[in-house]
PDB file of C-alpha atoms in Angstrom:
ATOM      1  CA  ALA A  24     -63.888-171.510 -32.215  1.00  0.00           C
ATOM      2  CA  ILE A  25     -60.793-169.617 -32.810  1.00  0.00           C
ATOM      3  CA  SER A  26     -60.860-167.588 -35.941  1.00  0.00           C
ATOM      4  CA  ILE A  27     -57.672-165.812 -37.531  1.00  0.00           C
ATOM      5  CA  GLY A  28     -57.571-164.187 -40.839  1.00  0.00           C
ATOM      6  CA  LEU A  29     -54.858-162.325 -42.769  1.00  0.00           C
ATOM      7  CA  VAL A  30     -56.226-159.412 -44.396  1.00  0.00           C
ATOM      8  CA  ILE A  31     -54.153-157.636 -47.229  1.00  0.00           C
ATOM      9  CA  ASN A  32     -55.650-154.387 -48.768  1.00  0.00           C
ATOM     10  CA  ASN A  33     -59.030-155.139 -47.024  1.00  0.00           C
ATOM     11  CA  GLU A  34     -59.508-158.404 -48.670  1.00  0.00           C
ATOM     12  CA  PRO A  35     -59.295-161.755 -46.543  1.00  0.00           C
ATOM     13  CA  THR A  36     -56.252-163.737 -48.043  1.00  0.00           C
ATOM     14  CA  ILE A  37     -55.478-166.721 -45.662  1.00  0.00           C
ATOM     15  CA  GLY A  38     -57.842-168.055 -43.108  1.00  0.00           C
ATOM     16  CA  VAL A  39     -57.679-170.451 -39.982  1.00  0.00           C
ATOM     17  CA  VAL A  40     -60.650-171.356 -37.964  1.00  0.00           C
ATOM     18  CA  PHE A  41     -60.029-174.007 -35.400  1.00  0.00           C
ATOM     19  CA  ALA A  42     -62.731-175.646 -33.052  1.00  0.00           C
ATOM     20  CA  PRO A  43     -60.883-177.331 -30.173  1.00  0.00           C
ATOM     21  CA  ALA A  44     -64.264-178.619 -28.567  1.00  0.00           C
ATOM     22  CA  ILE A  45     -64.763-180.809 -31.898  1.00  0.00           C
ATOM     23  CA  ASN A  46     -61.090-181.076 -32.807  1.00  0.00           C
ATOM     24  CA  THR A  47     -61.872-179.454 -36.254  1.00  0.00           C
ATOM     25  CA  LEU A  48     -59.352-177.352 -38.140  1.00  0.00           C
ATOM     26  CA  TYR A  49     -60.132-175.487 -41.190  1.00  0.00           C
ATOM     27  CA  VAL A  50     -57.553-173.598 -43.379  1.00  0.00           C
ATOM     28  CA  GLY A  51     -57.708-171.722 -46.879  1.00  0.00           C
ATOM     29  CA  GLU A  52     -56.040-169.244 -48.941  1.00  0.00           C
ATOM     30  CA  VAL A  53     -57.774-167.397 -51.559  1.00  0.00           C
ATOM     31  CA  GLY A  54     -56.148-168.676 -55.037  1.00  0.00           C
ATOM     32  CA  GLY A  55     -55.431-172.179 -53.501  1.00  0.00           C
ATOM     33  CA  GLN A  56     -57.585-174.640 -51.769  1.00  0.00           C
ATOM     34  CA  SER A  57     -59.515-174.964 -48.245  1.00  0.00           C
ATOM     35  CA  PHE A  58     -59.057-177.972 -45.806  1.00  0.00           C
ATOM     36  CA  CYS A  59     -60.810-179.383 -43.274  1.00  0.00           C
ATOM     37  CA  ASN A  60     -58.255-181.470 -41.013  1.00  0.00           C
ATOM     38  CA  ASP A  61     -56.129-182.056 -43.841  1.00  0.00           C
ATOM     39  CA  GLN A  62     -58.991-183.097 -46.185  1.00  0.00           C
ATOM     40  CA  ILE A  63     -59.538-180.744 -49.270  1.00  0.00           C
ATOM     41  CA  ILE A  64     -63.306-179.428 -49.043  1.00  0.00           C
ATOM     42  CA  SER A  65     -65.523-177.640 -51.530  1.00  0.00           C
ATOM     43  CA  THR A  66     -68.905-175.949 -51.424  1.00  0.00           C
ATOM     44  CA  THR A  67     -71.922-177.571 -52.573  1.00  0.00           C
ATOM     45  CA  ASN A  68     -73.194-177.483 -56.080  1.00  0.00           C
ATOM     46  CA  LYS A  69     -76.903-177.285 -55.454  1.00  0.00           C
ATOM     47  CA  ASN A  70     -78.662-175.080 -57.756  1.00  0.00           C
ATOM     48  CA  SER A  71     -82.241-174.923 -56.536  1.00  0.00           C
ATOM     49  CA  ILE A  72     -83.104-173.094 -53.115  1.00  0.00           C
ATOM     50  CA  ASP A  73     -85.759-175.932 -52.761  1.00  0.00           C
ATOM     51  CA  ASN A  74     -84.763-177.818 -49.789  1.00  0.00           C
ATOM     52  CA  ILE A  75     -81.636-175.997 -49.199  1.00  0.00           C
ATOM     53  CA  LYS A  76     -79.879-175.925 -45.653  1.00  0.00           C
ATOM     54  CA  ILE A  77     -79.144-172.386 -44.336  1.00  0.00           C
ATOM     55  CA  PHE A  78     -77.671-170.637 -41.554  1.00  0.00           C
ATOM     56  CA  LEU A  79     -80.117-167.564 -40.943  1.00  0.00           C
ATOM     57  CA  SER A  80     -79.308-165.114 -38.254  1.00  0.00           C
ATOM     58  CA  SER A  81     -80.851-161.425 -38.056  1.00  0.00           C
ATOM     59  CA  GLY A  82     -78.497-159.785 -35.468  1.00  0.00           C
ATOM     60  CA  VAL A  83     -80.407-157.866 -32.663  1.00  0.00           C
ATOM     61  CA  SER A  84     -81.886-154.620 -34.156  1.00  0.00           C
ATOM     62  CA  LYS A  85     -85.587-154.626 -34.501  1.00  0.00           C
ATOM     63  CA  GLU A  86     -85.274-153.787 -38.189  1.00  0.00           C
ATOM     64  CA  SER A  87     -82.711-156.694 -38.781  1.00  0.00           C
ATOM     65  CA  ILE A  88     -85.061-159.187 -37.044  1.00  0.00           C
ATOM     66  CA  GLU A  89     -88.197-158.084 -39.103  1.00  0.00           C
ATOM     67  CA  ARG A  90     -86.260-158.126 -42.206  1.00  0.00           C
ATOM     68  CA  HIS A  91     -85.017-161.852 -41.434  1.00  0.00           C
ATOM     69  CA  GLY A  92     -88.520-162.679 -40.723  1.00  0.00           C
ATOM     70  CA  LYS A  93     -89.379-162.056 -44.119  1.00  0.00           C
ATOM     71  CA  ILE A  94     -86.582-163.710 -45.570  1.00  0.00           C
ATOM     72  CA  MET A  95     -87.146-166.867 -43.323  1.00  0.00           C
ATOM     73  CA  SER A  96     -90.882-166.799 -44.494  1.00  0.00           C
ATOM     74  CA  LEU A  97     -89.799-166.821 -48.163  1.00  0.00           C
ATOM     75  CA  LEU A  98     -87.351-169.573 -47.656  1.00  0.00           C
ATOM     76  CA  GLU A  99     -89.882-171.785 -45.660  1.00  0.00           C
ATOM     77  CA  LYS A 100     -92.115-171.618 -48.835  1.00  0.00           C
ATOM     78  CA  HIS A 101     -89.188-173.766 -50.420  1.00  0.00           C
ATOM     79  CA  ASN A 102     -88.949-176.290 -47.674  1.00  0.00           C
ATOM     80  CA  ALA A 103     -85.366-174.895 -46.461  1.00  0.00           C
ATOM     81  CA  PHE A 104     -83.885-176.498 -43.528  1.00  0.00           C
ATOM     82  CA  ILE A 105     -83.157-173.244 -41.677  1.00  0.00           C
ATOM     83  CA  GLU A 106     -80.353-173.231 -38.723  1.00  0.00           C
ATOM     84  CA  LYS A 107     -81.059-170.180 -36.335  1.00  0.00           C
ATOM     85  CA  ASP A 108     -79.188-171.509 -33.503  1.00  0.00           C
ATOM     86  CA  PHE A 109     -75.707-170.749 -34.210  1.00  0.00           C
ATOM     87  CA  SER A 110     -72.447-172.312 -32.737  1.00  0.00           C
ATOM     88  CA  CYS A 111     -70.006-169.537 -34.214  1.00  0.00           C
ATOM     89  CA  ALA A 112     -70.466-167.529 -37.340  1.00  0.00           C
ATOM     90  CA  SER A 113     -66.888-168.357 -38.212  1.00  0.00           C
ATOM     91  CA  LEU A 114     -67.341-172.306 -37.994  1.00  0.00           C
ATOM     92  CA  ASP A 115     -70.556-171.863 -39.417  1.00  0.00           C
ATOM     93  CA  LEU A 116     -69.401-170.173 -42.431  1.00  0.00           C
ATOM     94  CA  CYS A 117     -66.890-173.066 -42.876  1.00  0.00           C
ATOM     95  CA  ARG A 118     -69.547-175.401 -42.701  1.00  0.00           C
ATOM     96  CA  VAL A 119     -70.766-173.988 -45.893  1.00  0.00           C
ATOM     97  CA  ALA A 120     -67.276-174.135 -47.417  1.00  0.00           C
ATOM     98  CA  ASP A 121     -67.272-177.758 -46.628  1.00  0.00           C
ATOM     99  CA  GLY A 122     -70.639-178.419 -47.974  1.00  0.00           C
ATOM    100  CA  SER A 123     -72.381-179.227 -44.765  1.00  0.00           C
ATOM    101  CA  TYR A 124     -74.778-176.339 -45.485  1.00  0.00           C
ATOM    102  CA  ASP A 125     -75.757-174.601 -48.555  1.00  0.00           C
ATOM    103  CA  ALA A 126     -75.978-171.030 -47.707  1.00  0.00           C
ATOM    104  CA  PHE A 127     -75.549-168.595 -44.530  1.00  0.00           C
ATOM    105  CA  ILE A 128     -77.210-164.997 -44.490  1.00  0.00           C
ATOM    106  CA  HIS A 129     -76.556-162.810 -41.644  1.00  0.00           C
ATOM    107  CA  ARG A 130     -76.902-159.104 -40.572  1.00  0.00           C
ATOM    108  CA  GLY A 131     -74.586-157.502 -38.077  1.00  0.00           C
ATOM    109  CA  LEU A 132     -71.291-159.378 -38.312  1.00  0.00           C
ATOM    110  CA  ALA A 133     -67.995-157.658 -37.483  1.00  0.00           C
ATOM    111  CA  ALA A 134     -65.005-158.222 -39.720  1.00  0.00           C
ATOM    112  CA  TRP A 135     -63.181-159.828 -36.978  1.00  0.00           C
ATOM    113  CA  ASP A 136     -66.124-162.400 -36.689  1.00  0.00           C
ATOM    114  CA  ILE A 137     -65.629-163.518 -40.524  1.00  0.00           C
ATOM    115  CA  ALA A 138     -62.172-162.576 -42.006  1.00  0.00           C
ATOM    116  CA  GLY A 139     -60.700-165.954 -41.499  1.00  0.00           C
ATOM    117  CA  ALA A 140     -63.632-167.794 -42.688  1.00  0.00           C
ATOM    118  CA  ILE A 141     -64.106-165.632 -45.917  1.00  0.00           C
ATOM    119  CA  ALA A 142     -60.757-166.654 -47.330  1.00  0.00           C
ATOM    120  CA  ILE A 143     -61.568-170.399 -46.371  1.00  0.00           C
ATOM    121  CA  LEU A 144     -65.144-169.860 -48.185  1.00  0.00           C
ATOM    122  CA  GLN A 145     -63.700-168.351 -51.296  1.00  0.00           C
ATOM    123  CA  SER A 146     -60.848-171.038 -51.770  1.00  0.00           C
ATOM    124  CA  ALA A 147     -63.558-173.734 -51.370  1.00  0.00           C
ATOM    125  CA  GLY A 148     -65.392-172.292 -54.279  1.00  0.00           C
ATOM    126  CA  SER A 149     -68.019-170.165 -52.311  1.00  0.00           C
ATOM    127  CA  VAL A 150     -69.049-166.927 -53.301  1.00  0.00           C
ATOM    128  CA  VAL A 151     -69.465-164.073 -50.779  1.00  0.00           C
ATOM    129  CA  CYS A 152     -71.365-160.758 -51.308  1.00  0.00           C
ATOM    130  CA  HIS A 153     -73.780-158.255 -49.591  1.00  0.00           C
ATOM    131  CA  PHE A 154     -77.452-158.685 -49.460  1.00  0.00           C
ATOM    132  CA  ASN A 155     -78.162-156.396 -52.644  1.00  0.00           C
ATOM    133  CA  GLY A 156     -75.524-158.579 -54.472  1.00  0.00           C
ATOM    134  CA  SER A 157     -72.725-156.191 -54.605  1.00  0.00           C
ATOM    135  CA  GLU A 158     -69.161-157.322 -53.477  1.00  0.00           C
ATOM    136  CA  LYS A 159     -68.896-157.914 -49.890  1.00  0.00           C
ATOM    137  CA  LYS A 160     -66.715-155.200 -48.316  1.00  0.00           C
ATOM    138  CA  LEU A 161     -64.959-156.549 -45.170  1.00  0.00           C
ATOM    139  CA  PHE A 162     -66.792-154.071 -42.804  1.00  0.00           C
ATOM    140  CA  ASP A 163     -70.160-154.256 -44.178  1.00  0.00           C
ATOM    141  CA  LYS A 164     -72.512-155.958 -41.604  1.00  0.00           C
ATOM    142  CA  ASN A 165     -74.294-157.704 -44.136  1.00  0.00           C
ATOM    143  CA  ILE A 166     -73.380-161.167 -45.662  1.00  0.00           C
ATOM    144  CA  ILE A 167     -74.345-163.971 -47.944  1.00  0.00           C
ATOM    145  CA  ALA A 168     -72.068-167.041 -48.568  1.00  0.00           C
ATOM    146  CA  THR A 169     -73.120-169.743 -50.772  1.00  0.00           C
ATOM    147  CA  ASN A 170     -72.126-171.498 -53.650  1.00  0.00           C
ATOM    148  CA  PRO A 171     -72.313-169.502 -57.386  1.00  0.00           C
ATOM    149  CA  LEU A 172     -75.223-171.287 -58.502  1.00  0.00           C
ATOM    150  CA  LEU A 173     -77.587-170.037 -55.526  1.00  0.00           C
ATOM    151  CA  LYS A 174     -76.055-166.718 -55.447  1.00  0.00           C
ATOM    152  CA  GLU A 175     -78.539-164.859 -57.420  1.00  0.00           C
ATOM    153  CA  LYS A 176     -81.683-166.823 -56.191  1.00  0.00           C
ATOM    154  CA  LEU A 177     -80.625-165.829 -52.522  1.00  0.00           C
ATOM    155  CA  ILE A 178     -80.120-162.312 -53.391  1.00  0.00           C
ATOM    156  CA  ALA A 179     -83.517-161.980 -54.903  1.00  0.00           C
ATOM    157  CA  ILE A 180     -85.044-163.154 -51.728  1.00  0.00           C
ATOM    158  CA  THR A 181     -82.756-160.633 -49.423  1.00  0.00           C
ATOM    159  CA  GLN A 182     -82.971-157.558 -51.647  1.00  0.00           C
ATOM    160  CA  ASP A 183     -86.766-157.753 -51.457  1.00  0.00           C
ATOM    161  CA  CYS A 184     -86.878-157.653 -47.950  1.00  0.00           C
TER     162      CYS A 184
END
């Protein structure tokens, strides 16, 4: 996928993610709306972590892999469908924005991987934060992206691991 983000004062403002292999274009502007192939999209309104669909990736460090193993174990207790085979981080984040998935948790992403998708997420009604619940800074490695109703529940899982 091709991911482009306009960042102003370290804040993603406009995002474009294009997946030519599947002819899918996501566009969003913070303060506006998000679109997938000209159709308005929005995040899910699921309010329970039971049976959620989630992208979960650990990154490559030993610490990250161990931490994500604990997160995965906790999510499995709630019968979560966990996708670990990512296509592309920016495209997977857009799948949270369009409601195909409920959440995305990852350690080790760079700003250029996610800046465009963050703008799309936020304009689709998703929230983006650090594992500890603080505001996600563009250059932080940790990210939780989900709907506002699941945010605190996922933070409770990630901050304890």
